[in-house]
Short mmCIF file of C-alpha atoms in Angstrom, two decimals:
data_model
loop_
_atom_site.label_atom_id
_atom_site.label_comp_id
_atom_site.label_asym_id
_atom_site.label_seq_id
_atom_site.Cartn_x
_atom_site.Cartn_y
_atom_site.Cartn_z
CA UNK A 271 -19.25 39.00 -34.02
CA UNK A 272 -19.83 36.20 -36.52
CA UNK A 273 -16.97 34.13 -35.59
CA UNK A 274 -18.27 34.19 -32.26
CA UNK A 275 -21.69 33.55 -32.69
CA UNK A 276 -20.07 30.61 -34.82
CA UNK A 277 -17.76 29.43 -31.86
CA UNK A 278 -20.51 29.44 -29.75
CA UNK A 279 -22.63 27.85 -31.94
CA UNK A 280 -20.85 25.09 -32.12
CA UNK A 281 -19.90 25.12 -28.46
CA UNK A 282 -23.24 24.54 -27.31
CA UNK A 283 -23.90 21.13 -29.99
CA UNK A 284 -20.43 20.23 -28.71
CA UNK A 285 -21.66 20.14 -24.97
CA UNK A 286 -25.67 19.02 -26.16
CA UNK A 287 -23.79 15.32 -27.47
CA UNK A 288 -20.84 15.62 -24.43
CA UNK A 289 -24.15 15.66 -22.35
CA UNK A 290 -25.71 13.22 -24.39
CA UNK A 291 -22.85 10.24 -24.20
CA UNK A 292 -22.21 11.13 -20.19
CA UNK A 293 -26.19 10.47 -19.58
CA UNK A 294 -25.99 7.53 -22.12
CA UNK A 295 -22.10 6.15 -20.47
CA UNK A 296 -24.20 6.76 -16.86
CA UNK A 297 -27.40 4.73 -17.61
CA UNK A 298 -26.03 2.40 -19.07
CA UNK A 299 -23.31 2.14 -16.11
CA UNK A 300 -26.63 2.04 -14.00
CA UNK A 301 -28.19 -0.77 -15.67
CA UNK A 302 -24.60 -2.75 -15.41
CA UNK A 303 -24.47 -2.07 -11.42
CA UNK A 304 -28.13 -3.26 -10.76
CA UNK A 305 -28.14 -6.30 -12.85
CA UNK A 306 -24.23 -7.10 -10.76
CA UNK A 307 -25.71 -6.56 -7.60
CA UNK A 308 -29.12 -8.39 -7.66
CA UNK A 309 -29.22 -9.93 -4.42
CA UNK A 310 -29.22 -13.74 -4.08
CA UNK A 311 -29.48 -16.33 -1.72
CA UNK A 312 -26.15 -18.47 -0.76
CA UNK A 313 -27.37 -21.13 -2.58
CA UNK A 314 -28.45 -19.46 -5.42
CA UNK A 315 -24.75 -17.91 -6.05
CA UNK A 316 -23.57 -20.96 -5.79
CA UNK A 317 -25.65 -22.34 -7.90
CA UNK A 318 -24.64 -19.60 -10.46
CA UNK A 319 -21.28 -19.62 -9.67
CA UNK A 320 -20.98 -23.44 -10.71
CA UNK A 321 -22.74 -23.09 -13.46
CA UNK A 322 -19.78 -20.66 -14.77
CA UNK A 323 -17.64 -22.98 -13.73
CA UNK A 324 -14.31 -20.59 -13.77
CA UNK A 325 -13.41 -17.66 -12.14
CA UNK A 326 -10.27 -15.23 -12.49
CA UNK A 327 -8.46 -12.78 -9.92
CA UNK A 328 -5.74 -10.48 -9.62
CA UNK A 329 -4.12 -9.79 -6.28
CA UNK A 330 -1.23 -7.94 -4.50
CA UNK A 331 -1.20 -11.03 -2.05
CA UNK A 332 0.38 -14.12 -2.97
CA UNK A 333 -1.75 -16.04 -0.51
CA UNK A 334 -4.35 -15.98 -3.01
CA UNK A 335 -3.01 -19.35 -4.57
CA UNK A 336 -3.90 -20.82 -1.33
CA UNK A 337 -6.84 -19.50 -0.91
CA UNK A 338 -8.01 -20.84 -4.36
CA UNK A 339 -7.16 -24.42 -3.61
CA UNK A 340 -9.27 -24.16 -0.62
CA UNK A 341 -12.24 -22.30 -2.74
CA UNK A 342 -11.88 -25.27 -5.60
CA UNK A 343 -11.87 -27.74 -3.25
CA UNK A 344 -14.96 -26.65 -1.36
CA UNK A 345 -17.12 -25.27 -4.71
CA UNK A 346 -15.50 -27.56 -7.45
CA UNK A 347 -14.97 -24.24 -9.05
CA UNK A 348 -11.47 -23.62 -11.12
CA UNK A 349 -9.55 -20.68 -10.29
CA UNK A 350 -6.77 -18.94 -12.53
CA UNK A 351 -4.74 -16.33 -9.74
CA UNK A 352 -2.33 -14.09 -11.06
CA UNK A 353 -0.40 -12.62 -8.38
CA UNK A 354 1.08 -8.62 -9.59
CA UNK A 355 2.92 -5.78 -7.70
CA UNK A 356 0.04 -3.26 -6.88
CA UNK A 357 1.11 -1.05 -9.60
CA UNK A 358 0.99 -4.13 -12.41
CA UNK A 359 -2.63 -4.69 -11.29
CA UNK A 360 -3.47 -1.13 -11.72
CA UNK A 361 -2.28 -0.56 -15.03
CA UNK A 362 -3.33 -4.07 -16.27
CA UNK A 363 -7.44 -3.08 -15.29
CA UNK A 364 -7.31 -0.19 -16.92
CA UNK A 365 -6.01 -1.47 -19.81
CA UNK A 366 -8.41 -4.11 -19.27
CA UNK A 367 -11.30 -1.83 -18.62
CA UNK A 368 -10.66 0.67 -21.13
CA UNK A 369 -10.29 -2.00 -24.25
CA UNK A 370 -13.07 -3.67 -23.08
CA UNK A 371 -10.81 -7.07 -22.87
CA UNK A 372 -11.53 -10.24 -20.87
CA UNK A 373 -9.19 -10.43 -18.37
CA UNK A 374 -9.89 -10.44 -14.07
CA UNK A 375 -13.35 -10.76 -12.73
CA UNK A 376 -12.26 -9.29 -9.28
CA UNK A 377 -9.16 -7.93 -8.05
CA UNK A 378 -7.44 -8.09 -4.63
CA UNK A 379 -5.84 -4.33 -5.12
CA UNK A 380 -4.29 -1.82 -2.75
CA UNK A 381 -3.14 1.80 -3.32
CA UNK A 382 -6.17 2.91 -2.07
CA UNK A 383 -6.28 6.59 -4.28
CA UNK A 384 -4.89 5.01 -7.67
CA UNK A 385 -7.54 2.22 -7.05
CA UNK A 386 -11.10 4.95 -6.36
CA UNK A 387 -9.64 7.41 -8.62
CA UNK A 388 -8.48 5.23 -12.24
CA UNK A 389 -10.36 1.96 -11.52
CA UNK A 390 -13.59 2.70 -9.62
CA UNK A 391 -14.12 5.98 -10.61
CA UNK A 392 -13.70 4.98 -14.57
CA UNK A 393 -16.10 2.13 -13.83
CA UNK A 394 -13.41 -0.37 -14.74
CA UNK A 395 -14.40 -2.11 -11.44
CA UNK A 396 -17.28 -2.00 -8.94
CA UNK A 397 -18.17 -2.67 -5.44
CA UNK A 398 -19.73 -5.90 -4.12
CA UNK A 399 -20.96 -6.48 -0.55
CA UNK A 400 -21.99 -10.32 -0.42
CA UNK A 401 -25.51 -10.96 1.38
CA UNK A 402 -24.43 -12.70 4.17
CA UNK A 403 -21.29 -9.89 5.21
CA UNK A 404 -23.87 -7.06 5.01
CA UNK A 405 -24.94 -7.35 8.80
CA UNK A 406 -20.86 -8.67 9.69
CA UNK A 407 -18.40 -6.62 8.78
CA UNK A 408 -18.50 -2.84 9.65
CA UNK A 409 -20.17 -0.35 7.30
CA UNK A 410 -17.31 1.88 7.02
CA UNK A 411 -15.18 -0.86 5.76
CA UNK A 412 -18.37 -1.85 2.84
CA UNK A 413 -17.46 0.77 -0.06
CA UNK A 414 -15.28 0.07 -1.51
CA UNK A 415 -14.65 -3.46 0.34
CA UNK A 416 -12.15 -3.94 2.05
CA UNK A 417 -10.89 -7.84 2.81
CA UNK A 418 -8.24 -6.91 4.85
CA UNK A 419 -5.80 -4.37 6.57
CA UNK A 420 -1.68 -4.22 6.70
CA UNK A 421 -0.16 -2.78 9.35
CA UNK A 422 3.57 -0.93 9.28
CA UNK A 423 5.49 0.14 12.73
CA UNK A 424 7.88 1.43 13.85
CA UNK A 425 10.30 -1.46 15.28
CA UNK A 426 13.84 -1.40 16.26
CA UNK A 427 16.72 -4.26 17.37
CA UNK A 428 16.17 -4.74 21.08
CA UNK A 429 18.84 -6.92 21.54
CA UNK A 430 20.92 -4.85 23.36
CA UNK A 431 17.58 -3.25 25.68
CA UNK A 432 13.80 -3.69 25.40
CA UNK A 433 13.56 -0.35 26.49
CA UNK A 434 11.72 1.94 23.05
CA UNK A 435 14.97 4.30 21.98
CA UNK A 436 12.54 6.69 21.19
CA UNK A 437 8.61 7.08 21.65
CA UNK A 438 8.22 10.91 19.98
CA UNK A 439 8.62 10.64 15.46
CA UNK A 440 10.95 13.72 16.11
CA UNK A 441 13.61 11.89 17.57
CA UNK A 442 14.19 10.81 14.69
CA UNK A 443 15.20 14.04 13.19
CA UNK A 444 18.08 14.44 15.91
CA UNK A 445 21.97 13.87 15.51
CA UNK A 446 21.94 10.35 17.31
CA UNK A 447 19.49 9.25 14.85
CA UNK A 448 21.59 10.15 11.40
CA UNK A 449 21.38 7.35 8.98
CA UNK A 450 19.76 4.85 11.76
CA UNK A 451 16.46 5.06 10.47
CA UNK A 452 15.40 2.89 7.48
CA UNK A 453 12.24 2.97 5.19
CA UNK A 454 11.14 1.29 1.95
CA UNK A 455 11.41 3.99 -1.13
CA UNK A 456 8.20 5.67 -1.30
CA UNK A 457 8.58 5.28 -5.03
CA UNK A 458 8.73 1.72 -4.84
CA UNK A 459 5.44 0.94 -2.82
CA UNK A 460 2.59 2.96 -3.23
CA UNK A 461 1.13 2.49 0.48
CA UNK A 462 4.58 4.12 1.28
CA UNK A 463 4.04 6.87 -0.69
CA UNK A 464 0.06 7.30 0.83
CA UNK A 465 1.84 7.11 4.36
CA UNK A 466 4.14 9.68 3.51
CA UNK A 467 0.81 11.64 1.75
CA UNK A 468 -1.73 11.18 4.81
CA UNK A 469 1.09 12.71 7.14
CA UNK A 470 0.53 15.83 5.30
CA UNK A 471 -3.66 15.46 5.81
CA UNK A 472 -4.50 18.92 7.99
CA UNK A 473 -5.22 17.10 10.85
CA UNK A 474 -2.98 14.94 11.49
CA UNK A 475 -0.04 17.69 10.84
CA UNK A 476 -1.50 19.39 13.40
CA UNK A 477 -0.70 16.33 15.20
CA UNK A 478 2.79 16.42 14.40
CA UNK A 479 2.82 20.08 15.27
CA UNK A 480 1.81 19.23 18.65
CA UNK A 481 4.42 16.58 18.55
CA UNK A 482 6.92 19.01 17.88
CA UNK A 483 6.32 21.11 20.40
CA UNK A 484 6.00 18.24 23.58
CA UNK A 485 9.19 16.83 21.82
CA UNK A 486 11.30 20.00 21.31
CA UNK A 487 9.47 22.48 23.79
CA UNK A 488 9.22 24.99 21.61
CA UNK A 489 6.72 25.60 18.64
CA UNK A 490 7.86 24.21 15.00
CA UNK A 491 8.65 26.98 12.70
CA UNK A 492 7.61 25.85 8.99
CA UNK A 493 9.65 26.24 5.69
CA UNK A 494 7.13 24.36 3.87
CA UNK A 495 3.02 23.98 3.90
CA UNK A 496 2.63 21.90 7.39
CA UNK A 497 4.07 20.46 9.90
CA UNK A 498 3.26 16.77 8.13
CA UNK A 499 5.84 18.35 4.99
CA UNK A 500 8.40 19.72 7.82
CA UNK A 501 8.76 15.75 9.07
CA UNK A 502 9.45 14.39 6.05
CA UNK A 503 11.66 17.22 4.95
CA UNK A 504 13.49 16.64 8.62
CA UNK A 505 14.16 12.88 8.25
CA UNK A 506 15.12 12.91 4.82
CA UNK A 507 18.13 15.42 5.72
CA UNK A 508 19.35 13.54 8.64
CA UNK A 509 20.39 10.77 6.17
CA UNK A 510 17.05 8.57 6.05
CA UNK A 511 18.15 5.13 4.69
CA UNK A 512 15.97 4.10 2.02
CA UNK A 513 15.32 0.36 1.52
CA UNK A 514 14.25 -1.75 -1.80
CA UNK A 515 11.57 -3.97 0.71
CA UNK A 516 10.50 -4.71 3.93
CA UNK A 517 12.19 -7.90 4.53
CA UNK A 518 15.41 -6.42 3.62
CA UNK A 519 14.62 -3.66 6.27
CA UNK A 520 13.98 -5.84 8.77
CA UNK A 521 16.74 -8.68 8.16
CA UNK A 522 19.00 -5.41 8.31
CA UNK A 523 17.78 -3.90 11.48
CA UNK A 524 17.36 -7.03 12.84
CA UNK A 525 20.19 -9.31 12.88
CA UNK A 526 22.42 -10.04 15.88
CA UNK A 527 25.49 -8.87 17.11
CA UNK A 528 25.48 -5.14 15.63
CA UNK A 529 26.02 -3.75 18.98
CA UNK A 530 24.23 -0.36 17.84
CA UNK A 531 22.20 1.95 20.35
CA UNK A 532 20.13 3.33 17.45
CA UNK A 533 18.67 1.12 14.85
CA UNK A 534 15.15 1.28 13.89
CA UNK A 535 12.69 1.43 10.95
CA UNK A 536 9.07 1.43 9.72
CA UNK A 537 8.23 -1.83 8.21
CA UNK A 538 5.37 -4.07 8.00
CA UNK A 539 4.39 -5.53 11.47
CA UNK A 540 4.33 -8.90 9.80
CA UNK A 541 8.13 -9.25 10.16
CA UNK A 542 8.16 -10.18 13.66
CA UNK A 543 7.78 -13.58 12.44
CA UNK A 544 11.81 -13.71 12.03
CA UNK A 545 11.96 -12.94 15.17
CA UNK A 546 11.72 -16.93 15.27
CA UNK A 547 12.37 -18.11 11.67
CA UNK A 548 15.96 -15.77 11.58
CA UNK A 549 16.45 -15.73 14.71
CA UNK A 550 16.22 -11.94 14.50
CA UNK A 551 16.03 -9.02 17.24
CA UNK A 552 12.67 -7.01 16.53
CA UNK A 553 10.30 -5.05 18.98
CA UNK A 554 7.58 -2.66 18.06
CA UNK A 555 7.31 0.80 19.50
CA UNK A 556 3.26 0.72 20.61
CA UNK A 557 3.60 4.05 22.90
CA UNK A 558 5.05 6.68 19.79
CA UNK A 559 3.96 10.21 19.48
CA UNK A 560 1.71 11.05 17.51
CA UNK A 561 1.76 7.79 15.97
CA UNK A 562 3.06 4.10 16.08
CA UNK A 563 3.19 3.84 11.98
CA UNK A 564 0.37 3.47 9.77
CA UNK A 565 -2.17 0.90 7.97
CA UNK A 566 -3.53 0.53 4.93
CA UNK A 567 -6.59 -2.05 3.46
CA UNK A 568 -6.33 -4.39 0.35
CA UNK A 569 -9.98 -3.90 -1.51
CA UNK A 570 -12.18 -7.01 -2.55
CA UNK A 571 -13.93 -5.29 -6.38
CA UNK A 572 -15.46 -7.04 -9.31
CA UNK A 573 -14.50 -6.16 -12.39
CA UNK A 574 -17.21 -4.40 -14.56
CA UNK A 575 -16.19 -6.61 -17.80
CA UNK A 576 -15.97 -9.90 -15.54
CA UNK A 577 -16.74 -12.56 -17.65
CA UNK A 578 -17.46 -15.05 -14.54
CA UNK A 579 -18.93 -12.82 -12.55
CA UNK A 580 -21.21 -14.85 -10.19
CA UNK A 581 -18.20 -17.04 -9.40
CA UNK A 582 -15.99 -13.98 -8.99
CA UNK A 583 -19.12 -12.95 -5.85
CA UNK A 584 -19.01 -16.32 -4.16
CA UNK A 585 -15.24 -16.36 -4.17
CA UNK A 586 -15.32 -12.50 -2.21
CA UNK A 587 -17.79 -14.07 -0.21
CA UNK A 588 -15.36 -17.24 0.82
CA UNK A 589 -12.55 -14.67 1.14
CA UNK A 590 -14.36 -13.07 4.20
CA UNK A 591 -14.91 -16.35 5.84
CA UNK A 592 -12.39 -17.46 8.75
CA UNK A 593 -12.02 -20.65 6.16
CA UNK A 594 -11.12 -18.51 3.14
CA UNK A 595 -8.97 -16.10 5.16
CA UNK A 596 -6.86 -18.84 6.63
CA UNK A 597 -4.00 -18.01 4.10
CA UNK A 598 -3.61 -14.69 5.66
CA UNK A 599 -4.72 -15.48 9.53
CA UNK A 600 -2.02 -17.63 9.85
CA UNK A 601 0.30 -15.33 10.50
CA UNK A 602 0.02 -11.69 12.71
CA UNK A 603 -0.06 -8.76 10.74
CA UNK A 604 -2.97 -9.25 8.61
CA UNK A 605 -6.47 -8.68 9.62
CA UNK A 606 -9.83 -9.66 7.81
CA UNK A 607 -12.44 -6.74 7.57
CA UNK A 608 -14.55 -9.35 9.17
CA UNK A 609 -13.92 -9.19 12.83
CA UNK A 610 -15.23 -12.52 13.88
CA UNK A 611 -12.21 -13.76 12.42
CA UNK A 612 -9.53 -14.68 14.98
CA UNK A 613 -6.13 -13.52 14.93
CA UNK A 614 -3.21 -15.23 16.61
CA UNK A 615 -2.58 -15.29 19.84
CA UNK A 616 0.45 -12.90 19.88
CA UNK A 617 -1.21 -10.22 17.72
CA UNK A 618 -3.69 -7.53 18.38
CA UNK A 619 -7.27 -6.63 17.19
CA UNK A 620 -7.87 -3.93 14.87
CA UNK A 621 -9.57 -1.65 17.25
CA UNK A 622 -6.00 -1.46 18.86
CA UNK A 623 -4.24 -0.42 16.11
CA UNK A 624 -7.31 2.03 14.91
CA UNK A 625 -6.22 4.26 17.73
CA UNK A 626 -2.02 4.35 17.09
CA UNK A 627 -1.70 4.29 13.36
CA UNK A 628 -2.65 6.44 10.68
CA UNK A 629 -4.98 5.27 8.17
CA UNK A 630 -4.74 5.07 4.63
CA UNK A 631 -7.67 7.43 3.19
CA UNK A 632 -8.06 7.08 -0.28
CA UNK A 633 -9.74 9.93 -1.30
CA UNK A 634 -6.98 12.68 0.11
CA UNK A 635 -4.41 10.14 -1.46
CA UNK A 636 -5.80 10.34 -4.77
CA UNK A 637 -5.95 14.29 -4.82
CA UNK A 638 -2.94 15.06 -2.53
CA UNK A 639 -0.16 12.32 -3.93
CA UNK A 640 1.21 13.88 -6.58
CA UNK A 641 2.05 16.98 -4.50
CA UNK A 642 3.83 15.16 -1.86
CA UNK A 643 5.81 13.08 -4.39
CA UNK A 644 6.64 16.04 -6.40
CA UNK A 645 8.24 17.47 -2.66
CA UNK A 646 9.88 13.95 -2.15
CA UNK A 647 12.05 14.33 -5.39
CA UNK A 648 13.82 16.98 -4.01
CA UNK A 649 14.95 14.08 -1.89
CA UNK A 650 15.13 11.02 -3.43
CA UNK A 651 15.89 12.10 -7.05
#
């Protein structure tokens, strides 16, 4: 009875000082958030912004560069870019964030659960909506910030017919389509591995489900959780090719002269450009069942330890600007969260691609990935 008494004894001081730091770590996060976000005029961040003189970001895009020559050249401000695979950036801000080390004062990051659950959630970074985007781009895009969107479809070689081989994801699963379907290694990209998470998400399972059953006429009968789980499982036994990147996927798929029926994979839209460049057969499927392919956002965040921090605000703000997006806008495939910011002439608008693909969500990434990846090394390992 006395060694419990004891135990709980000390129990209860144990969770009176855990209670103690959380309420101290949370005010004290509070008081960091409101004096990062105190609003200001253009002028005044730029003011402020010039003053520091320097700003620092990391990025998954290597268009940044570009877009910091522009930024320099318009605010006299000097910009150190590193560009870092999205898992680099990750692991570098929490290292960051946890030492309490100088290092990026935003961050251009995808991997949309790895970024809300170790970066935002830890308060290693936090969200910034500049003044004059408030009233532009769409709420639902505003936390976290998104500053653009990537989009991945399914495209095959049309040379030999412009005709869609298939418009159902099933088909793939079928005899003619044995080792003529290609896709980056999940473990390789993370927005591969969300993709291959969010297919799993309830509802959109029941999607496939459906998809299943207008494709095969029949109900699907599952061996494992959902319908989303029973697609992967399918493709992955009818000899799924997996590919170390996108342009590989589409240079392979693409080229001339292979003479194949069946030849196809889900790859980032952007690659139509070698349609031209490589001279390269490529077509999108825009008409697939339940889905065309999927797209994910890169987030705009500032870090909580930013040592430039007013400059690292004005340069999110020039980011969202048809100026500062140039980098990206130049080609199709890439769209700003800002929608008065034109795409080219050959692409489509957001709201198009809203409806086909599936999006990235971030929270049921965070809390469902490990599950799905756990299933895919059944596969891939």
């Amino acid at each position: 009875m006395k060694k419990q008494f004891t135990r709980g004894l000390i129990l209860l001081i144990l969770l009176c000082l855990t209670g103690v730091v959380f309420a101290g770590g949370a005010e004290e996060a509070a008081v960091e958030t409101v004096a990062d976000t105190t609003p200001m005029t253009h002028e005044e961040l730029v003011a402020a912004a010039q003053e520091e003189g320097k700003v620092v970001v990391y990025s998954v895009t290597s268009r940044i560069a570009n877009a910091a020559e522009g930024f320099t050249a318009k605010y006299g401000i000097e910009v150190e870019d590193t560009n870092l695979k999205d898992f680099e950036l990750i692991e570098k801000i929490s290292k960051e964030g946890s030492t309490g080390a100088v290092g990026a004062d935003f961050v251009l990051a995808q991997d949309g659960g790895r970024v809300m659950g170790e970066l935002i959630n830890l308060g290693y970074l936090y969200n910034y909506v500049p003044e004059s985007m408030k009233d532009v781009v769409p709420e639902q895009f505003q936390d976290p910030l998104v500053f653009s969107f990537i989009n991945k479809l399914f495209i095959f070689n049309n040379e030999l017919s412009t005709e869609s081989p298939f418009t159902n994801i099933w088909a793939l699963t079928t005899d003619e389509w044995a080792g003529n379907f290609q896709f980056k290694n999940p473990f390789q990209e993370s927005v591969n591995a969300n993709f291959m998470t969010m297919v799993t998400k309830p509802e959109i399972a029941d999607q496939i489900a459906a998809a299943y059953r207008d494709y095969f006429g029949k109900d699907i009968v599952l061996t494992t959780p959902n319908a989303g789980y029973e697609w992967i499982k399918a493709i992955f036994e009818n000899n799924l090719v997996l590919t170390t990147s996108d342009t590989k996927t589409a240079e392979s798929i693409g080229i001339k002269g292979q003479n194949k029926k069946n030849n196809a994979g889900l790859f980032v839209f952007s690659k139509l450009r070698y349609v031209e460049s490589k001279n390269l057969a490529l077509q999108p499927i825009m008409d697939m069942d339940p889905f065309s392919g999927f797209f994910y956002p890169i987030y705009a965040l500032v870090s909580s330890n930013a040592e430039h921090p007013n400059a690292a605000k004005l340069f999110i703000e020039y980011l969202l600007t048809e100026e500062g997006f140039s980098p990206w806008s130049s080609d199709m495939g890439t769209y700003s969260s800002n929608p008065n910011v034109p795409i080219q002439p050959d692409d489509y608008p957001m709201s198009l691609w809203e409806g086909i693909l599936v999006e990235e969500d971030p929270t049921y990434c965070f809390e469902n990935r490990a599950d799905v990846e756990e299933f895919l090394n059944e596969y891939i390992y």
